CSV table of C-alpha atoms in Angstrom, one decimal:
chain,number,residue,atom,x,y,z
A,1,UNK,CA,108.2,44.1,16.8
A,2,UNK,CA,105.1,43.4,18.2
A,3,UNK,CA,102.7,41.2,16.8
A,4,UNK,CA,99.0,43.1,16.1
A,5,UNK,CA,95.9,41.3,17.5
A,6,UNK,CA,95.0,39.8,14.8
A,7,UNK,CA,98.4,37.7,14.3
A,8,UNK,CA,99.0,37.4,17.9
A,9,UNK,CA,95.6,35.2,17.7
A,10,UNK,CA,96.7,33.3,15.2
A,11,UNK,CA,100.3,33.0,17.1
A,12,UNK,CA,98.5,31.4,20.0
A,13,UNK,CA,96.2,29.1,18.1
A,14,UNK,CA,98.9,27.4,16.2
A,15,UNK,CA,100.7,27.3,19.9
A,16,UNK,CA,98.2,25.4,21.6
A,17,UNK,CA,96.5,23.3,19.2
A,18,UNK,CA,97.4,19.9,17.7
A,19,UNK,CA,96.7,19.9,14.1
A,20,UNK,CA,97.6,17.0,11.7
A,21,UNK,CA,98.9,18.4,8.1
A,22,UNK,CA,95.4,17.6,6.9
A,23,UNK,CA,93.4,19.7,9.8
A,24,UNK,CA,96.4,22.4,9.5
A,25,UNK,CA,95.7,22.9,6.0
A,26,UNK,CA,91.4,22.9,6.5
A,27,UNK,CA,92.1,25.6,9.3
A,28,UNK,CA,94.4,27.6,6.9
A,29,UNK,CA,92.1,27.8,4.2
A,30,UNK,CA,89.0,28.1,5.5
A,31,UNK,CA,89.7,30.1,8.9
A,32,UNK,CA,92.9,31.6,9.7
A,33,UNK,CA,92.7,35.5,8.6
A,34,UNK,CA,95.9,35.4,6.4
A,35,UNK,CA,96.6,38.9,4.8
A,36,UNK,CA,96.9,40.3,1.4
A,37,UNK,CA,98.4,42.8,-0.8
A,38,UNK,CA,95.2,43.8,-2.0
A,39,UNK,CA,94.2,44.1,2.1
A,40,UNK,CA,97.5,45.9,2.6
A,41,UNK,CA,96.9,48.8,-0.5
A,42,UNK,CA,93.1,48.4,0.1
A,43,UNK,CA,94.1,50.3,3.7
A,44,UNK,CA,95.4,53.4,1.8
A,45,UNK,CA,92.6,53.5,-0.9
A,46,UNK,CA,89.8,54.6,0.9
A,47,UNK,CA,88.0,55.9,-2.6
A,48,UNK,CA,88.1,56.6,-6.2
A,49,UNK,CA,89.6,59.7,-5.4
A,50,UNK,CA,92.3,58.1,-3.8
A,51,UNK,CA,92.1,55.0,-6.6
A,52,UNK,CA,92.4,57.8,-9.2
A,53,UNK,CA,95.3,59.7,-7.4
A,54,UNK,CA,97.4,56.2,-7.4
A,55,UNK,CA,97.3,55.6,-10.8
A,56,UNK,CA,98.0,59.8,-11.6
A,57,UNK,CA,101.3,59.2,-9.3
A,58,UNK,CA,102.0,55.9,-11.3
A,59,UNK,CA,102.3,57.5,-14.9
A,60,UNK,CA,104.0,60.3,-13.6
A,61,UNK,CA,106.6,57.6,-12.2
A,62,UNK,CA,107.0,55.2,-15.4
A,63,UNK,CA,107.2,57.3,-18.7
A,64,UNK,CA,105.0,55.4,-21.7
A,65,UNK,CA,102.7,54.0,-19.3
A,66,UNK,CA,99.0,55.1,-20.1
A,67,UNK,CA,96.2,56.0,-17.8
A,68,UNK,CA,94.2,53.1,-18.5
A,69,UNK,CA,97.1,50.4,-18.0
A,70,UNK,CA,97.4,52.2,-14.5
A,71,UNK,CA,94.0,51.7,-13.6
A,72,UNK,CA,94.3,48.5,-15.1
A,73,UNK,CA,96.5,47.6,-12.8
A,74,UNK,CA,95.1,49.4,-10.0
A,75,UNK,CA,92.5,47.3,-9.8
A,76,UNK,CA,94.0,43.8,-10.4
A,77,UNK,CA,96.4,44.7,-7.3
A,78,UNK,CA,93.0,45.7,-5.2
A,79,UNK,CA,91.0,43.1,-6.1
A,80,UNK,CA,93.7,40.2,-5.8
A,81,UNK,CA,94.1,39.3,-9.3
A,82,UNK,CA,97.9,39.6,-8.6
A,83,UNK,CA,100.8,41.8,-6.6
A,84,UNK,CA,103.9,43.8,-7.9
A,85,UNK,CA,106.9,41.8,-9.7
A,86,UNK,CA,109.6,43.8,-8.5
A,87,UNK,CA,111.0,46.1,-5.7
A,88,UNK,CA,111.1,49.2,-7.7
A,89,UNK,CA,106.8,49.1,-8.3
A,90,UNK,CA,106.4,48.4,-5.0
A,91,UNK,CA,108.6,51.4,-4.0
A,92,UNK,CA,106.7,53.7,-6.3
A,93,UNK,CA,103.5,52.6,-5.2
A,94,UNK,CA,104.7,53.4,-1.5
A,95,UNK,CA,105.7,57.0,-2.6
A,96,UNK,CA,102.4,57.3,-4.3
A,97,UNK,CA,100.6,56.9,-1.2
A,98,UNK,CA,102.9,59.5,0.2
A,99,UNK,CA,104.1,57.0,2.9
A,100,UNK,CA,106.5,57.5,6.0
A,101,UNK,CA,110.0,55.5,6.2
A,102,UNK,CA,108.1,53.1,8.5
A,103,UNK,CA,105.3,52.6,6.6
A,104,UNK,CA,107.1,51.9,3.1
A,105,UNK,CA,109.5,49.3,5.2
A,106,UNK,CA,106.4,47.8,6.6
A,107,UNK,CA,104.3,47.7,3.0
A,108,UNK,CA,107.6,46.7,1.4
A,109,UNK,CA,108.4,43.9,3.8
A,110,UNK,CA,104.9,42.6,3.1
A,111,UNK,CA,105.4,42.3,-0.7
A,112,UNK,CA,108.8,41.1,-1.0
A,113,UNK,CA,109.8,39.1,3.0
A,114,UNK,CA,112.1,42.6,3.5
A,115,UNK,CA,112.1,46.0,4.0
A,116,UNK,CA,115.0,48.4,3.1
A,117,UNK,CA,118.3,47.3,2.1
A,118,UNK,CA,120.1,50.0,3.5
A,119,UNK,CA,123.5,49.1,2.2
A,120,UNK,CA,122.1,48.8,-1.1
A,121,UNK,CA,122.8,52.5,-2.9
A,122,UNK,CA,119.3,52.5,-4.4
A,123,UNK,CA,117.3,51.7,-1.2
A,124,UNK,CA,119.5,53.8,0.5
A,125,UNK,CA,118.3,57.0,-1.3
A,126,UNK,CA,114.9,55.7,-1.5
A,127,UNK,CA,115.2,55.0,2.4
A,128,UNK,CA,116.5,58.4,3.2
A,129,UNK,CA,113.2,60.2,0.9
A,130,UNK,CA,110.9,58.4,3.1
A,131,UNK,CA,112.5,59.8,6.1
A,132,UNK,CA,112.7,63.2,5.0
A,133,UNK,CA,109.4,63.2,3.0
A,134,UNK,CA,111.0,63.7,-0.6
A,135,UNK,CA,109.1,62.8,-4.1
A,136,UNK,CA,109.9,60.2,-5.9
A,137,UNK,CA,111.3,62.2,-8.9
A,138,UNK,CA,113.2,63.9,-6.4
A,139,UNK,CA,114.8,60.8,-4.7
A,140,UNK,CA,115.5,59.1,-8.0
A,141,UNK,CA,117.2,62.4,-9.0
A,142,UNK,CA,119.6,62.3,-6.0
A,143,UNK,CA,120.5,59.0,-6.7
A,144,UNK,CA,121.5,59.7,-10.3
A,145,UNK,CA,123.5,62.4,-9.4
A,146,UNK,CA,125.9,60.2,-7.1
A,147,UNK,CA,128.2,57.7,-8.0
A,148,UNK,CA,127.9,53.9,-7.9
A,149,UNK,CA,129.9,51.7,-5.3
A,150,UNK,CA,133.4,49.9,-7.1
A,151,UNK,CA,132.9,46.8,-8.3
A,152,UNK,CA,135.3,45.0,-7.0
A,153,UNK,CA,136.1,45.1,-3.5
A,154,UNK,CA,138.4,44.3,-0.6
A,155,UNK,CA,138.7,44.5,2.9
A,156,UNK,CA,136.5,43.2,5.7
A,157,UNK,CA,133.2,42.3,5.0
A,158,UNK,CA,130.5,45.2,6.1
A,159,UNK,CA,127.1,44.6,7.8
A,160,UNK,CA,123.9,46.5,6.8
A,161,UNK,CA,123.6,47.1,10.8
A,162,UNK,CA,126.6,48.7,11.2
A,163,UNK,CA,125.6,51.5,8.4
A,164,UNK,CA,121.8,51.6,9.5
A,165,UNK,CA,123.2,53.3,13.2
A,166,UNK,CA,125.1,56.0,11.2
A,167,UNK,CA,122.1,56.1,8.8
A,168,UNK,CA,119.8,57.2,11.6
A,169,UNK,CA,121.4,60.5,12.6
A,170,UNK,CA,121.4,62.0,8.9
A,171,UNK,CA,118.7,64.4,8.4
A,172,UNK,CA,119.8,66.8,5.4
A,173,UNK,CA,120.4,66.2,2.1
A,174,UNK,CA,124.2,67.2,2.5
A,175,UNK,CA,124.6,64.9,5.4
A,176,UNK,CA,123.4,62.2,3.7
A,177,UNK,CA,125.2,63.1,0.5
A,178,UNK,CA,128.3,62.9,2.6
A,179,UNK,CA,127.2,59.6,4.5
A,180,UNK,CA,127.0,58.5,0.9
A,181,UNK,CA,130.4,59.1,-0.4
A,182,UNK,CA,132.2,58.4,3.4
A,183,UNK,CA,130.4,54.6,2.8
A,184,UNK,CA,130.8,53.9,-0.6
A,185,UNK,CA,133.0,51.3,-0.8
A,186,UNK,CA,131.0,49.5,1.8
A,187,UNK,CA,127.9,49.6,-0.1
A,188,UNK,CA,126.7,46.6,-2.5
A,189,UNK,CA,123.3,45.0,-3.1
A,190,UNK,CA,123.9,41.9,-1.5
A,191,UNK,CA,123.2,40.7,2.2
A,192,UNK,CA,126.3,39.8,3.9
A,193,UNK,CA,125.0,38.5,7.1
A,194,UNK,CA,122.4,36.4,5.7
A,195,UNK,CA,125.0,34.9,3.1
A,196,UNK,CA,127.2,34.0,5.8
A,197,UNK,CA,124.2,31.8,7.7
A,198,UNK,CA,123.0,30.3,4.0
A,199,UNK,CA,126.5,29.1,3.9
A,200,UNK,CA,126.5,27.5,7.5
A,201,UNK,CA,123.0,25.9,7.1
A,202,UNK,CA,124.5,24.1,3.5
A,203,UNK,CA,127.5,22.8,5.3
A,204,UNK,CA,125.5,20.8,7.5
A,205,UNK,CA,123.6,19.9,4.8
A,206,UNK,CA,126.1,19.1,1.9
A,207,UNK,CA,128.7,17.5,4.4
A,208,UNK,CA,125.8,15.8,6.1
A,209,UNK,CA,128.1,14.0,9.1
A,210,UNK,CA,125.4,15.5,11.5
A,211,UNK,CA,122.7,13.1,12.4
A,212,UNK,CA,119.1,15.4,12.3
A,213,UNK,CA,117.0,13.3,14.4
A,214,UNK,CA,118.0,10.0,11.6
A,215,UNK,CA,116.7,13.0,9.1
A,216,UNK,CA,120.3,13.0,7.7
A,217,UNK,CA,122.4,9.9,7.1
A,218,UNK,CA,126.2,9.8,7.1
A,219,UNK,CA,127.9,9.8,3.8
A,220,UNK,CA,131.2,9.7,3.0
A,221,UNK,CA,131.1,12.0,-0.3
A,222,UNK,CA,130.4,15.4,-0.3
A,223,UNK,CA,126.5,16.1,-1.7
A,224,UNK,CA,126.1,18.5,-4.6
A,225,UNK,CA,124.3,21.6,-5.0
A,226,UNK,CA,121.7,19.5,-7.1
A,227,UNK,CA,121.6,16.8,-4.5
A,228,UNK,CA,121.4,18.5,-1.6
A,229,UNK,CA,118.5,20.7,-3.2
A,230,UNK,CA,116.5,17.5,-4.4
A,231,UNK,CA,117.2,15.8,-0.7
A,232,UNK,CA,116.0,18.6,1.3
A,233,UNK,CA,115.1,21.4,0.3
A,234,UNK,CA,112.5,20.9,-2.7
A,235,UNK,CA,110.1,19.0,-0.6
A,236,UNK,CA,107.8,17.9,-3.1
A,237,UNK,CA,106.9,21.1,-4.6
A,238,UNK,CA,105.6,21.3,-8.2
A,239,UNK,CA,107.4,23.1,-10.5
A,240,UNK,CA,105.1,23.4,-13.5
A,241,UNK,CA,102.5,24.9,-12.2
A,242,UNK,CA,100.1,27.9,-13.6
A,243,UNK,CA,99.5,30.2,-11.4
A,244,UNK,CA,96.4,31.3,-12.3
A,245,UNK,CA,95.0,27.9,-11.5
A,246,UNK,CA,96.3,28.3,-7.6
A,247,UNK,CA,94.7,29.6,-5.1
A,248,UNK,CA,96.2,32.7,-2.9
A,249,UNK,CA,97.6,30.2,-0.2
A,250,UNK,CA,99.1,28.2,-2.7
A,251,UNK,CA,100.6,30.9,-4.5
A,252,UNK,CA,102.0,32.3,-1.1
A,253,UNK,CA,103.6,29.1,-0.4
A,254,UNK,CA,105.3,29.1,-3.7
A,255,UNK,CA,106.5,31.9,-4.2
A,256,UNK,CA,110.4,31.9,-4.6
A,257,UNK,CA,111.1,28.3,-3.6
A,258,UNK,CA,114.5,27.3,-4.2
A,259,UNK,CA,115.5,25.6,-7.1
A,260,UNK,CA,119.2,24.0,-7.6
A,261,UNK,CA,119.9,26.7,-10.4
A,262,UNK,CA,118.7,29.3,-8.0
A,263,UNK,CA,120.7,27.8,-4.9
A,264,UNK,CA,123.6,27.5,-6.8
A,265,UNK,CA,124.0,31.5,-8.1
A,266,UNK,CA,123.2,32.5,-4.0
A,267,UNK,CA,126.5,30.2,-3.3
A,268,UNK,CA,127.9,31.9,-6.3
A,269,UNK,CA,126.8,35.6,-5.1
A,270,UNK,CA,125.1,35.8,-8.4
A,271,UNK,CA,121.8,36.1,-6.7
A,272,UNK,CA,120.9,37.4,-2.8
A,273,UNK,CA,119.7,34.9,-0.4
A,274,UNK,CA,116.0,34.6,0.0
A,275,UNK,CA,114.0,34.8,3.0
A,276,UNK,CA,112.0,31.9,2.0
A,277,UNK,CA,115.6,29.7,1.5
A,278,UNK,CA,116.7,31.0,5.2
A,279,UNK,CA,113.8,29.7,6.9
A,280,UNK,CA,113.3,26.5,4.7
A,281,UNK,CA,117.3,25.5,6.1
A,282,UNK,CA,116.5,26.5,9.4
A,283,UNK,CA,113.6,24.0,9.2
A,284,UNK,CA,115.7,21.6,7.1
A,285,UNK,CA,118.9,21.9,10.1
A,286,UNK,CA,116.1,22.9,13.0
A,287,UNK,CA,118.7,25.7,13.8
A,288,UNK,CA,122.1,23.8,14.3
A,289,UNK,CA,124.6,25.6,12.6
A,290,UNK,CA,128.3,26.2,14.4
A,291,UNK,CA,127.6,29.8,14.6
A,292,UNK,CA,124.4,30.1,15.8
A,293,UNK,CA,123.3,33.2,17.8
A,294,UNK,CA,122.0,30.7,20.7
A,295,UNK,CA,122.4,27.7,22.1
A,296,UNK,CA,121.7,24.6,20.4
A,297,UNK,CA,120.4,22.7,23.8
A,298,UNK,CA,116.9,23.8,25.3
A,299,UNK,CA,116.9,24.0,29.1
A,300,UNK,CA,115.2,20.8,30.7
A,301,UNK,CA,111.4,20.9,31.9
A,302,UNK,CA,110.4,23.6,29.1
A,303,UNK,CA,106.8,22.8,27.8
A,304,UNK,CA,105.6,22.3,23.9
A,305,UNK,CA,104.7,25.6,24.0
A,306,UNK,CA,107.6,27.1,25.3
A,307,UNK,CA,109.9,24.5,23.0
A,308,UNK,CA,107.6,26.1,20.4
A,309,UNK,CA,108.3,30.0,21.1
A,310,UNK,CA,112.1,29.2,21.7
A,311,UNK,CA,112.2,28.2,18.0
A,312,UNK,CA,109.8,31.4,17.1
A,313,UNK,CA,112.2,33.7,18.6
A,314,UNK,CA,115.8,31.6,17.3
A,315,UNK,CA,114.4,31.9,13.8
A,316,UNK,CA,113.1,35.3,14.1
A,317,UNK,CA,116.5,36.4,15.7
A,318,UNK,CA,118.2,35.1,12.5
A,319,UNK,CA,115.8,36.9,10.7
A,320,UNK,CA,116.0,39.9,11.8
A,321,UNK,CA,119.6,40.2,11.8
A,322,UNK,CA,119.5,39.7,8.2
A,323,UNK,CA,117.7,42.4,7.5
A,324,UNK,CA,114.4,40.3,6.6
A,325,UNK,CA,110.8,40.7,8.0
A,326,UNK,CA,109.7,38.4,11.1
A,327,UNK,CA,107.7,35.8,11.2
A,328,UNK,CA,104.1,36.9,10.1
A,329,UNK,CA,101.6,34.6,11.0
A,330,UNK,CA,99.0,36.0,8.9
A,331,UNK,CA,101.3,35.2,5.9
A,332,UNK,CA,100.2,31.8,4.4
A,333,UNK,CA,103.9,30.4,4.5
A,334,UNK,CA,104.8,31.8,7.5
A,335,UNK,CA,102.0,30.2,9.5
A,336,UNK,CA,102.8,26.9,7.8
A,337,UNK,CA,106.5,27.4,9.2
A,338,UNK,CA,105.1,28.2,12.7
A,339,UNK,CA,103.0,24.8,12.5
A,340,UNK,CA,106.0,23.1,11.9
A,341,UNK,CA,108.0,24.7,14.1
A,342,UNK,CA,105.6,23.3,16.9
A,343,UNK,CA,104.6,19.8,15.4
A,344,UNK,CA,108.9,19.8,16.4
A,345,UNK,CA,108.2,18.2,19.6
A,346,UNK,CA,107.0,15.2,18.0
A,347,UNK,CA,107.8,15.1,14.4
A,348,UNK,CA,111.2,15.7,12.3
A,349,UNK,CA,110.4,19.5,11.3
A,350,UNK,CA,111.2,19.2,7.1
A,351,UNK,CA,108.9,15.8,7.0
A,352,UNK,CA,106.3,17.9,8.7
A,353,UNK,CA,106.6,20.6,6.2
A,354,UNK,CA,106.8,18.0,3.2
A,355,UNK,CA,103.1,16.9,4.7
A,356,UNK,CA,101.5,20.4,5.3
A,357,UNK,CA,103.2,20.7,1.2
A,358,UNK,CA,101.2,17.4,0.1
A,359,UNK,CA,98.3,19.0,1.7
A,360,UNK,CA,98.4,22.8,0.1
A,361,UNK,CA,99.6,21.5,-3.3
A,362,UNK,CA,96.9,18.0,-3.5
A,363,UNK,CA,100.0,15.7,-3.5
A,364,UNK,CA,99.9,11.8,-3.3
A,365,UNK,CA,102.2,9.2,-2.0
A,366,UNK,CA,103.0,9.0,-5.0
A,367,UNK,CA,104.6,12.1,-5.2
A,368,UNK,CA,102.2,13.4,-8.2
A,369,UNK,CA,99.6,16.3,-8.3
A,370,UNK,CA,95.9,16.2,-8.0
A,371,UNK,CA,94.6,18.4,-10.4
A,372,UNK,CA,91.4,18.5,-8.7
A,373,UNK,CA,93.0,20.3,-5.6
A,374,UNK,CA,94.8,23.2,-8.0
């Protein structure tokens, strides 16, 4: 996909500029045009007609919700004061606004790092009433009126690619009903494919053999979940924070970072793999895993820049066969990702991102919080 002017700017000014963590920071609060949910919805809400239609649509969609605690919430998503908790609002909000299939995977991609799960039966549905222009009381009625995928499951493992080509050439209601039924026991709420690259970035890092750039030193013993997350992944991040005492960057940033409990019920397949998680190992690894969809060596004589954009596109290849939205680099954590994917041609990629993390969240070489920067 494209990037829009806007980002592609961006893009090209984290490309060819050398920022320390400290000017990278300054630049991302006080220049770079990041993008909000209140900027995405703002674009559909032209007026108080269109304000007041919104939150009509809203208590029609959530029984026991009254008009005012609609417009209540309304206008905390438009004005900033905070963004949908879960998939299902965001969903609603998208049929509300009487969206296309591309433009509720776009607005939903925005809100949660993804767009449809389209081997997920619920998204699936949802999917299909975008594409053929259904309500929402009609989609959630088709979905109540088929059944839910078996628990338990054998076989070969199925990837949401592989049903999104069939899913494209159903265009009625039966069709889809029997694209449904033929793929049942193929549907499940889980990403396979990103599973399967979680798992190869923590065997790099739990069996850590592989020497990152002196990043990772040998051990003999295998690390544990809580080890490897305190090692690598947490990166200084504060966990006791209120949010309503951080700004919007840092609150971006935030958002979903792992913890060891978290980590552990993704290995279990209690909980899907984040986004965030994904793109945290690939920083954490900088992209060597065994079965990698490239190679791990860069030709000779490439430039920064090009170094740069070859880790843009690995990461975003990843990405994308996950299922997961690319890069953004108006999103605040994506553009702190981009910096450190170039600051890789002279730095260790996860102590970068530790420093742009000191920076955002005030953090001292002593490892505590400045209150005076929340």
């Amino acid at each position: 996909m494209a990037l829009t002017l806007i980002s592609q700017k961006e893009f090209n000014h984290i490309a060819r500029t050398d920022m320390t963590a400290e000017e990278a920071y300054r630049y991302l609060c006080e220049e770079a045009e990041v993008i909000t949910f209140a900027e995405r919805l703002g674009k559909y809400i032209k007026s108080d007609s269109d304000k007041n239609a919104l939150v009509g649509r809203l208590c029609e969609y959530m029984p026991g919700l009254s008009k005012n605690s609609a417009a209540r919430k309304v206008r905390g998503w438009l004005n900033g004061k905070y963004e949908p908790s879960d998939r299902e609002t965001c969903f609603q909000i998208c049929f509300a606004l009487d969206m296309d299939l591309a433009e509720a995977e776009k607005f939903t991609a925005v809100c949660f790092d993804s767009g449809f799960h389209y081997r997920n039966p619920g998204e699936l549905v949802y999917a299909f009433a975008f594409k053929t222009h259904m309500g929402y009381k009609e989609a959630t009625e088709l979905f109540e009126s088929l059944p839910l995928p078996p628990k338990t499951k054998g076989g070969e493992t199925v990837y949401t690619e592989t049903l999104y080509g069939e899913f494209l050439e159903v265009e009625t209601v039966d069709e889809f009903k029997a694209f449904y039924m033929r793929n049942l026991d193929k549907l499940g709420v889980l990403h396979n494919t990103a599973y399967e690259y979680f798992t190869d970035f923590m065997e790099v890092l739990t069996e850590p053999d592989v020497n990152l750039k002196d990043f990772t030193k040998a051990e003999e013993d295998r690390f544990s979940i809580e080890k490897t997350v305190e090692s690598y992944l947490r990166m200084n991040m504060p966990g006791d924070l209120k949010s309503d005492r951080l700004t919007y960057i840092q609150k971006a940033v935030k958002r979903y970072w792992p913890s060891a409990t978290s980590v552990k019920n993704m290995m279990c397949r209690r909980e899907d793999v984040k986004r965030k998680v994904l793109v945290l190992l690939y920083l954490i690894t900088e992209g060597i895993i065994e079965n990698a969809p490239y190679e791990f060596i860069f030709e000779e004589g490439l430039t920064e820049e090009e170094i740069f954009k070859e880790h843009y596109n690995r990461l975003n290849c990843i990405l994308s066969e996950c299922g997961f939205a690319l890069l953004e680099p108006r999103n605040p954590f994506d553009w702190v990702v981009l910096y450190t994917l170039k600051m890789n041609n002279n730095e260790v990629m996860a102590e970068e991102m530790q420093r742009i993390i000191n920076e955002i969240f005030g953090i001292g070489t002593d490892g505590e919080t400045d209150p005076k920067n929340l």
